[in-house]
Amino acid sequence: MQYRRLGRSGLKVSELSFGSWVTYGRQMNNDAARECMTAAYEAGVNFFDNAEVYARGDSERIMGEVLKEVGWRRASYVVSTKFFWGLHDNVNEKNTLNRKYLMQAIEGSLTRLQLEYVDLVFCHRPDPETPIEETVWAMHDIVRSGRALYWGTSEWSADEIRSAYEIAERHHLHKPVMEQPQYHLLHRDRVEREYAPLYADFGLGTTTWSPLASGLLTGKYNDGVPEGSRATLKGMEWLRSSILDPKGIEKARRLKGVADGLGVPLSQLAIAWCLKNPHVSTVILGASRTSQLHENLGALKVVPQLTADVMAAIDRATADE
Ligand code: NDP
């Protein structure tokens, strides 16, 4: 495992990390989560991603219990959480980044995680109804209080990130250090084009999500929908149509041909491709069982196989006809 600087910060994160969305509290209980986190940690993963909203707080609860049980030194790993959607169906408690919500949210997450601080805290989506200045001050105060070490954004536009950065700079506040965007073979534009000036101007770090497009880029949906897979889960109907989009499946079939040519699983090719981008600080893996995680961690050894010719073949396989 290699470690990359999180943007311009001094923090180093493992180039592959592990997240808990959909899986913890739904497909995985404490035992399964412990098994995966242990496998990841033993492979050198030092960053575990989470969010307040995942399994409505249960994902943080499970991660907190696992971390307590395994007893790793706190300094040896990085944990994140994210705020926006909230846990309560009430005004000022959902779909906001106002100061009142953020101050409560960090307390709740630390309690569920049984931690004194999280390393990274993200604004999970932009909030058009709260001035960015209010959010920047609140995130600064959270970092200043020691309850988080670095803050960043998730799925903010380049303009919104720039605005937050400039407000922080103007007032000598803690600046946003990283963004958490979707990035995979079928979703590249924002990371490669929209954010490009931000890498140059601020040294923005990225913790990228859904490297396998929720499983589509393993090829598992190429010949139908496997039972128990993410596309079949109750509550994930909104995602089902994008996982099963015929254009995406056609591209996954073509990509499978490239992976077969290299003698590697498509999952590893897809993850290794994300790692080729130097602006990616860490690729957050997802897995609903340990065997998937082991396979996905194997992507590290595929990176050197992605020569310029292979990258060009990948571009052809993912091009719109
Ligand atoms: P992926 O795109 O890698 O999808 C992971 C899912 O794909 C697994 O849960 C599993 O689903 C299937 N899968 C994974 N590996 C294999 C394999 N080798 N063979 C077959 N199936 C496999 O990542 P996620 O979408 O889970 O995202 C990763 C992390 O990113 C999340 O846990 C979260 O931490 C973060 N994230 C952040 C978001 C944000 O808004 N900031 C949004 C989404 C994710 P199954 O077995 O059920 O089919």
XYZ file of C-alpha atoms and ligand atoms in Angstrom:
369
model
C 0.000 0.000 0.000
C 1.226 3.464 -0.774
C 0.161 6.642 0.979
C -0.725 9.897 -0.732
C -0.922 13.374 0.699
C -4.467 14.568 1.127
C -4.123 17.518 -1.215
C -1.791 20.151 0.125
C -2.275 19.017 3.720
C 0.400 17.019 5.517
C -2.019 14.146 6.184
C -1.238 10.925 4.325
C -4.026 8.543 3.404
C -3.724 5.052 1.982
C -4.378 5.131 -1.765
C -7.190 2.638 -1.172
C -9.588 3.259 1.700
C -12.801 1.604 2.861
C -16.317 3.004 3.282
C -19.552 1.831 4.830
C -22.368 3.246 2.673
C -25.257 0.774 2.040
C -23.344 -2.091 3.627
C -22.965 -1.433 7.379
C -26.200 -1.981 9.249
C -27.916 -3.484 6.217
C -25.773 -6.101 4.483
C -23.159 -6.311 7.254
C -23.485 -6.715 11.010
C -20.686 -5.960 13.514
C -18.874 -9.248 12.843
C -18.808 -8.764 9.078
C -17.756 -5.112 9.470
C -14.940 -6.134 11.840
C -13.738 -8.800 9.437
C -13.616 -6.331 6.541
C -12.054 -3.497 8.516
C -9.408 -5.861 9.871
C -8.619 -7.202 6.396
C -8.350 -3.637 5.125
C -6.182 -2.438 8.026
C -3.866 -5.427 7.696
C -3.464 -4.596 3.995
C -2.358 -1.069 4.943
C -5.673 0.807 4.645
C -5.572 3.706 7.109
C -8.774 5.571 6.174
C -12.314 4.472 6.990
C -15.130 6.573 5.539
C -18.510 7.093 7.180
C -21.402 9.554 7.363
C -24.062 10.515 9.849
C -26.829 9.522 7.444
C -25.527 6.016 6.599
C -28.054 3.517 8.010
C -29.421 6.477 9.962
C -26.549 6.523 12.450
C -26.109 2.746 12.681
C -23.102 2.780 10.358
C -21.263 5.094 12.760
C -22.418 2.995 15.723
C -21.075 -0.195 14.137
C -17.766 1.395 13.173
C -17.377 2.797 16.684
C -18.008 -0.591 18.255
C -15.572 -2.306 15.900
C -12.857 0.287 16.538
C -13.301 -0.148 20.272
C -13.156 -3.913 20.008
C -10.066 -4.115 17.777
C -8.225 -1.537 19.898
C -5.969 -0.084 17.188
C -3.972 2.963 18.247
C -6.056 6.023 17.438
C -3.090 7.682 15.716
C -2.820 4.784 13.260
C -6.077 5.389 11.379
C -8.182 8.146 9.897
C -11.980 8.242 10.293
C -14.417 10.556 8.579
C -18.009 11.561 8.858
C -20.273 13.799 6.770
C -23.166 16.096 7.484
C -26.126 17.432 5.522
C -29.207 15.199 5.460
C -29.520 14.812 9.236
C -31.254 12.156 11.288
C -34.427 13.963 12.308
C -37.328 15.033 10.162
C -37.454 18.543 11.564
C -36.624 22.053 10.515
C -32.927 22.880 11.161
C -32.172 19.172 11.514
C -32.208 18.024 7.886
C -30.957 19.153 4.477
C -28.919 21.976 5.922
C -25.406 23.145 6.658
C -26.444 25.820 9.092
C -24.410 26.409 12.209
C -27.038 25.050 14.575
C -27.274 21.700 12.772
C -23.508 21.282 12.285
C -22.724 21.924 15.953
C -25.227 19.269 17.061
C -24.259 16.856 14.296
C -20.590 16.609 15.293
C -21.572 15.833 18.890
C -23.910 13.049 17.756
C -21.348 11.474 15.438
C -18.603 11.463 18.060
C -20.963 9.800 20.532
C -21.959 7.088 18.054
C -18.344 6.535 16.938
C -17.143 6.591 20.580
C -14.286 8.845 19.481
C -12.929 12.124 20.801
C -12.414 13.424 17.285
C -12.866 12.492 13.651
C -9.968 13.158 11.336
C -12.035 14.356 8.391
C -15.448 15.993 8.360
C -17.294 16.697 5.117
C -20.211 18.909 4.150
C -22.019 16.050 2.406
C -23.804 18.259 -0.163
C -23.982 22.027 -0.775
C -26.822 23.876 0.962
C -28.183 26.705 -1.189
C -30.158 28.083 1.780
C -27.229 28.710 4.121
C -24.615 31.331 3.224
C -21.309 29.581 2.538
C -19.726 32.018 4.996
C -21.864 30.634 7.865
C -20.874 27.069 6.982
C -17.185 27.941 6.672
C -17.190 29.579 10.115
C -18.970 26.573 11.657
C -16.538 24.091 10.076
C -13.619 26.234 11.231
C -15.008 26.228 14.767
C -15.430 22.441 14.700
C -11.809 22.018 13.619
C -10.607 24.634 16.067
C -12.367 22.861 18.911
C -10.427 19.679 18.105
C -13.529 17.620 17.290
C -12.305 17.246 13.697
C -8.830 17.722 12.243
C -9.565 18.668 8.630
C -12.721 19.674 6.809
C -13.911 19.399 3.252
C -16.868 19.097 0.933
C -18.671 16.401 -1.019
C -20.248 16.991 -4.414
C -19.821 20.756 -4.285
C -19.301 22.610 -7.542
C -15.860 24.063 -8.248
C -17.337 27.542 -7.771
C -18.747 26.643 -4.350
C -15.431 25.147 -3.228
C -13.555 28.204 -4.470
C -15.925 30.478 -2.629
C -15.482 28.531 0.649
C -11.722 28.570 0.245
C -11.592 32.295 -0.408
C -13.828 33.115 2.580
C -11.594 30.993 4.815
C -8.472 32.630 3.448
C -9.874 36.130 3.890
C -10.719 35.513 7.566
C -7.683 33.289 8.365
C -9.943 30.301 9.035
C -9.280 26.590 8.506
C -9.702 26.055 4.774
C -11.444 23.153 3.066
C -8.720 20.610 2.325
C -10.523 17.913 0.356
C -13.580 17.135 -1.723
C -15.356 13.768 -1.921
C -16.636 13.348 -5.490
C -18.015 10.418 -7.442
C -15.280 9.178 -9.775
C -15.174 6.089 -11.932
C -14.829 5.005 -15.549
C -18.361 6.142 -16.372
C -18.290 9.412 -14.424
C -15.133 11.450 -14.987
C -15.875 15.018 -15.942
C -16.031 16.806 -12.635
C -12.821 15.346 -11.226
C -10.882 15.637 -14.478
C -12.161 18.950 -15.829
C -14.317 21.003 -13.460
C -11.962 20.701 -10.489
C -8.724 21.048 -12.513
C -8.158 24.724 -11.560
C -8.653 23.851 -7.881
C -5.758 21.371 -7.854
C -3.527 24.053 -9.334
C -4.778 26.970 -7.213
C -5.411 25.362 -3.790
C -3.951 21.851 -3.969
C -7.388 20.329 -3.397
C -7.308 16.680 -2.259
C -9.956 14.159 -3.335
C -11.363 11.093 -1.577
C -13.276 9.574 -4.476
C -16.385 7.369 -4.193
C -18.088 4.478 -6.027
C -15.058 3.298 -8.024
C -17.157 0.364 -9.286
C -20.300 2.417 -10.039
C -22.097 0.481 -7.286
C -20.953 -2.868 -8.715
C -21.679 -2.254 -12.405
C -17.938 -2.078 -13.119
C -17.346 -5.588 -11.807
C -19.360 -6.912 -14.757
C -21.780 -8.574 -12.317
C -24.789 -7.040 -14.104
C -23.625 -7.957 -17.622
C -25.898 -10.997 -17.829
C -28.765 -10.130 -15.503
C -29.243 -8.972 -11.936
C -27.649 -11.229 -9.306
C -29.819 -11.944 -6.282
C -28.883 -9.942 -3.187
C -26.806 -7.452 -5.188
C -27.146 -3.700 -4.555
C -29.567 -3.265 -7.473
C -32.039 -5.602 -5.740
C -31.985 -3.968 -2.293
C -35.130 -2.412 -0.909
C -34.752 1.342 -0.677
C -32.167 1.416 -3.490
C -34.748 1.587 -6.270
C -33.565 5.124 -7.107
C -30.120 3.713 -7.931
C -31.334 0.627 -9.791
C -32.007 2.406 -13.071
C -28.507 3.916 -13.243
C -26.861 0.575 -12.347
C -28.922 -1.188 -15.007
C -28.651 1.529 -17.665
C -28.106 -0.411 -20.937
C -25.412 2.041 -22.108
C -23.424 1.482 -18.909
C -23.782 -2.272 -19.199
C -22.595 -2.170 -22.800
C -19.501 -0.246 -21.687
C -18.931 -2.723 -18.846
C -19.036 -5.538 -21.421
C -16.445 -3.793 -23.591
C -14.274 -3.055 -20.553
C -14.467 -6.707 -19.559
C -12.753 -7.448 -22.869
C -9.866 -5.125 -21.921
C -9.610 -6.703 -18.446
C -9.667 -10.221 -19.933
C -6.841 -9.197 -22.254
C -4.736 -8.320 -19.194
C -5.869 -11.407 -17.305
C -7.318 -9.394 -14.400
C -10.844 -9.019 -12.987
C -12.750 -5.986 -14.301
C -13.175 -4.748 -10.703
C -9.389 -4.476 -10.331
C -9.000 -2.749 -13.695
C -11.678 -0.178 -12.763
C -10.127 0.611 -9.374
C -6.574 0.710 -10.744
C -7.770 3.173 -13.397
C -8.952 5.570 -10.653
C -5.534 5.296 -8.995
C -3.780 6.382 -12.193
C -5.145 9.898 -11.682
C -2.590 11.784 -9.545
C -5.298 14.158 -8.299
C -7.030 11.271 -6.523
C -5.746 11.157 -2.949
C -7.570 7.937 -2.072
C -10.124 5.670 -3.750
C -12.805 4.684 -1.251
C -13.696 1.033 -1.782
C -17.049 -0.510 -0.962
C -17.680 -4.199 -0.324
C -20.602 -6.185 1.072
C -18.341 -9.122 1.992
C -14.678 -9.796 2.707
C -14.036 -11.734 -0.503
C -14.996 -8.634 -2.527
C -12.684 -6.472 -0.459
C -9.764 -8.857 -0.996
C -10.400 -8.831 -4.732
C -10.624 -5.035 -4.807
C -7.441 -4.523 -2.792
C -5.727 -6.577 -5.500
C -6.171 -3.566 -7.806
C -2.870 -2.225 -6.455
C -0.885 -4.722 -8.458
C -2.803 -3.931 -11.660
C -1.783 -0.246 -11.743
C 1.588 -0.912 -13.455
C -0.243 -2.867 -16.194
C -2.166 0.257 -17.217
C 0.230 1.455 -19.894
C -0.618 4.277 -22.305
C -1.928 1.689 -24.795
C -4.179 0.090 -22.186
C -5.457 3.489 -21.053
C -6.297 4.290 -24.685
C -8.156 0.968 -25.023
C -10.103 1.838 -21.854
C -11.013 5.241 -23.305
C -12.273 3.570 -26.472
C -14.320 1.077 -24.457
C -16.027 3.843 -22.490
C -16.561 6.279 -25.358
C -20.139 7.077 -26.312
C -20.925 5.587 -29.699
P -18.465 0.739 -5.295
O -18.873 1.496 -6.500
O -17.154 0.062 -5.323
O -19.625 -0.319 -4.983
C -19.473 -1.234 -3.942
C -20.493 -2.361 -4.102
O -20.262 -3.078 -5.320
C -20.338 -3.383 -2.996
O -21.038 -3.011 -1.838
C -20.889 -4.628 -3.671
O -22.313 -4.548 -3.691
C -20.343 -4.483 -5.092
N -18.969 -5.014 -5.192
C -17.828 -4.452 -4.718
N -16.758 -5.205 -5.035
C -17.210 -6.261 -5.706
C -16.577 -7.371 -6.307
N -15.260 -7.515 -6.263
N -17.350 -8.288 -6.946
C -18.697 -8.130 -7.016
N -19.371 -7.105 -6.464
C -18.627 -6.155 -5.813
O -18.404 1.696 -4.030
P -19.585 2.338 -3.138
O -20.673 2.847 -3.995
O -19.920 1.376 -2.062
O -18.818 3.586 -2.539
C -17.647 3.379 -1.731
C -17.676 4.323 -0.563
O -17.665 5.668 -1.031
C -18.937 4.246 0.325
O -18.880 3.199 1.256
C -18.895 5.593 1.001
O -17.952 5.561 2.049
C -18.384 6.488 -0.113
N -19.514 7.158 -0.804
C -19.646 8.522 -0.641
C -20.675 9.205 -1.225
C -20.785 10.670 -1.026
O -21.815 11.256 -1.405
N -19.816 11.328 -0.461
C -21.711 8.519 -2.039
C -21.461 7.085 -2.183
C -20.399 6.461 -1.595
P -23.296 -5.840 -3.688
O -22.491 -7.034 -3.231
O -24.378 -5.468 -2.773
O -23.761 -5.960 -5.115
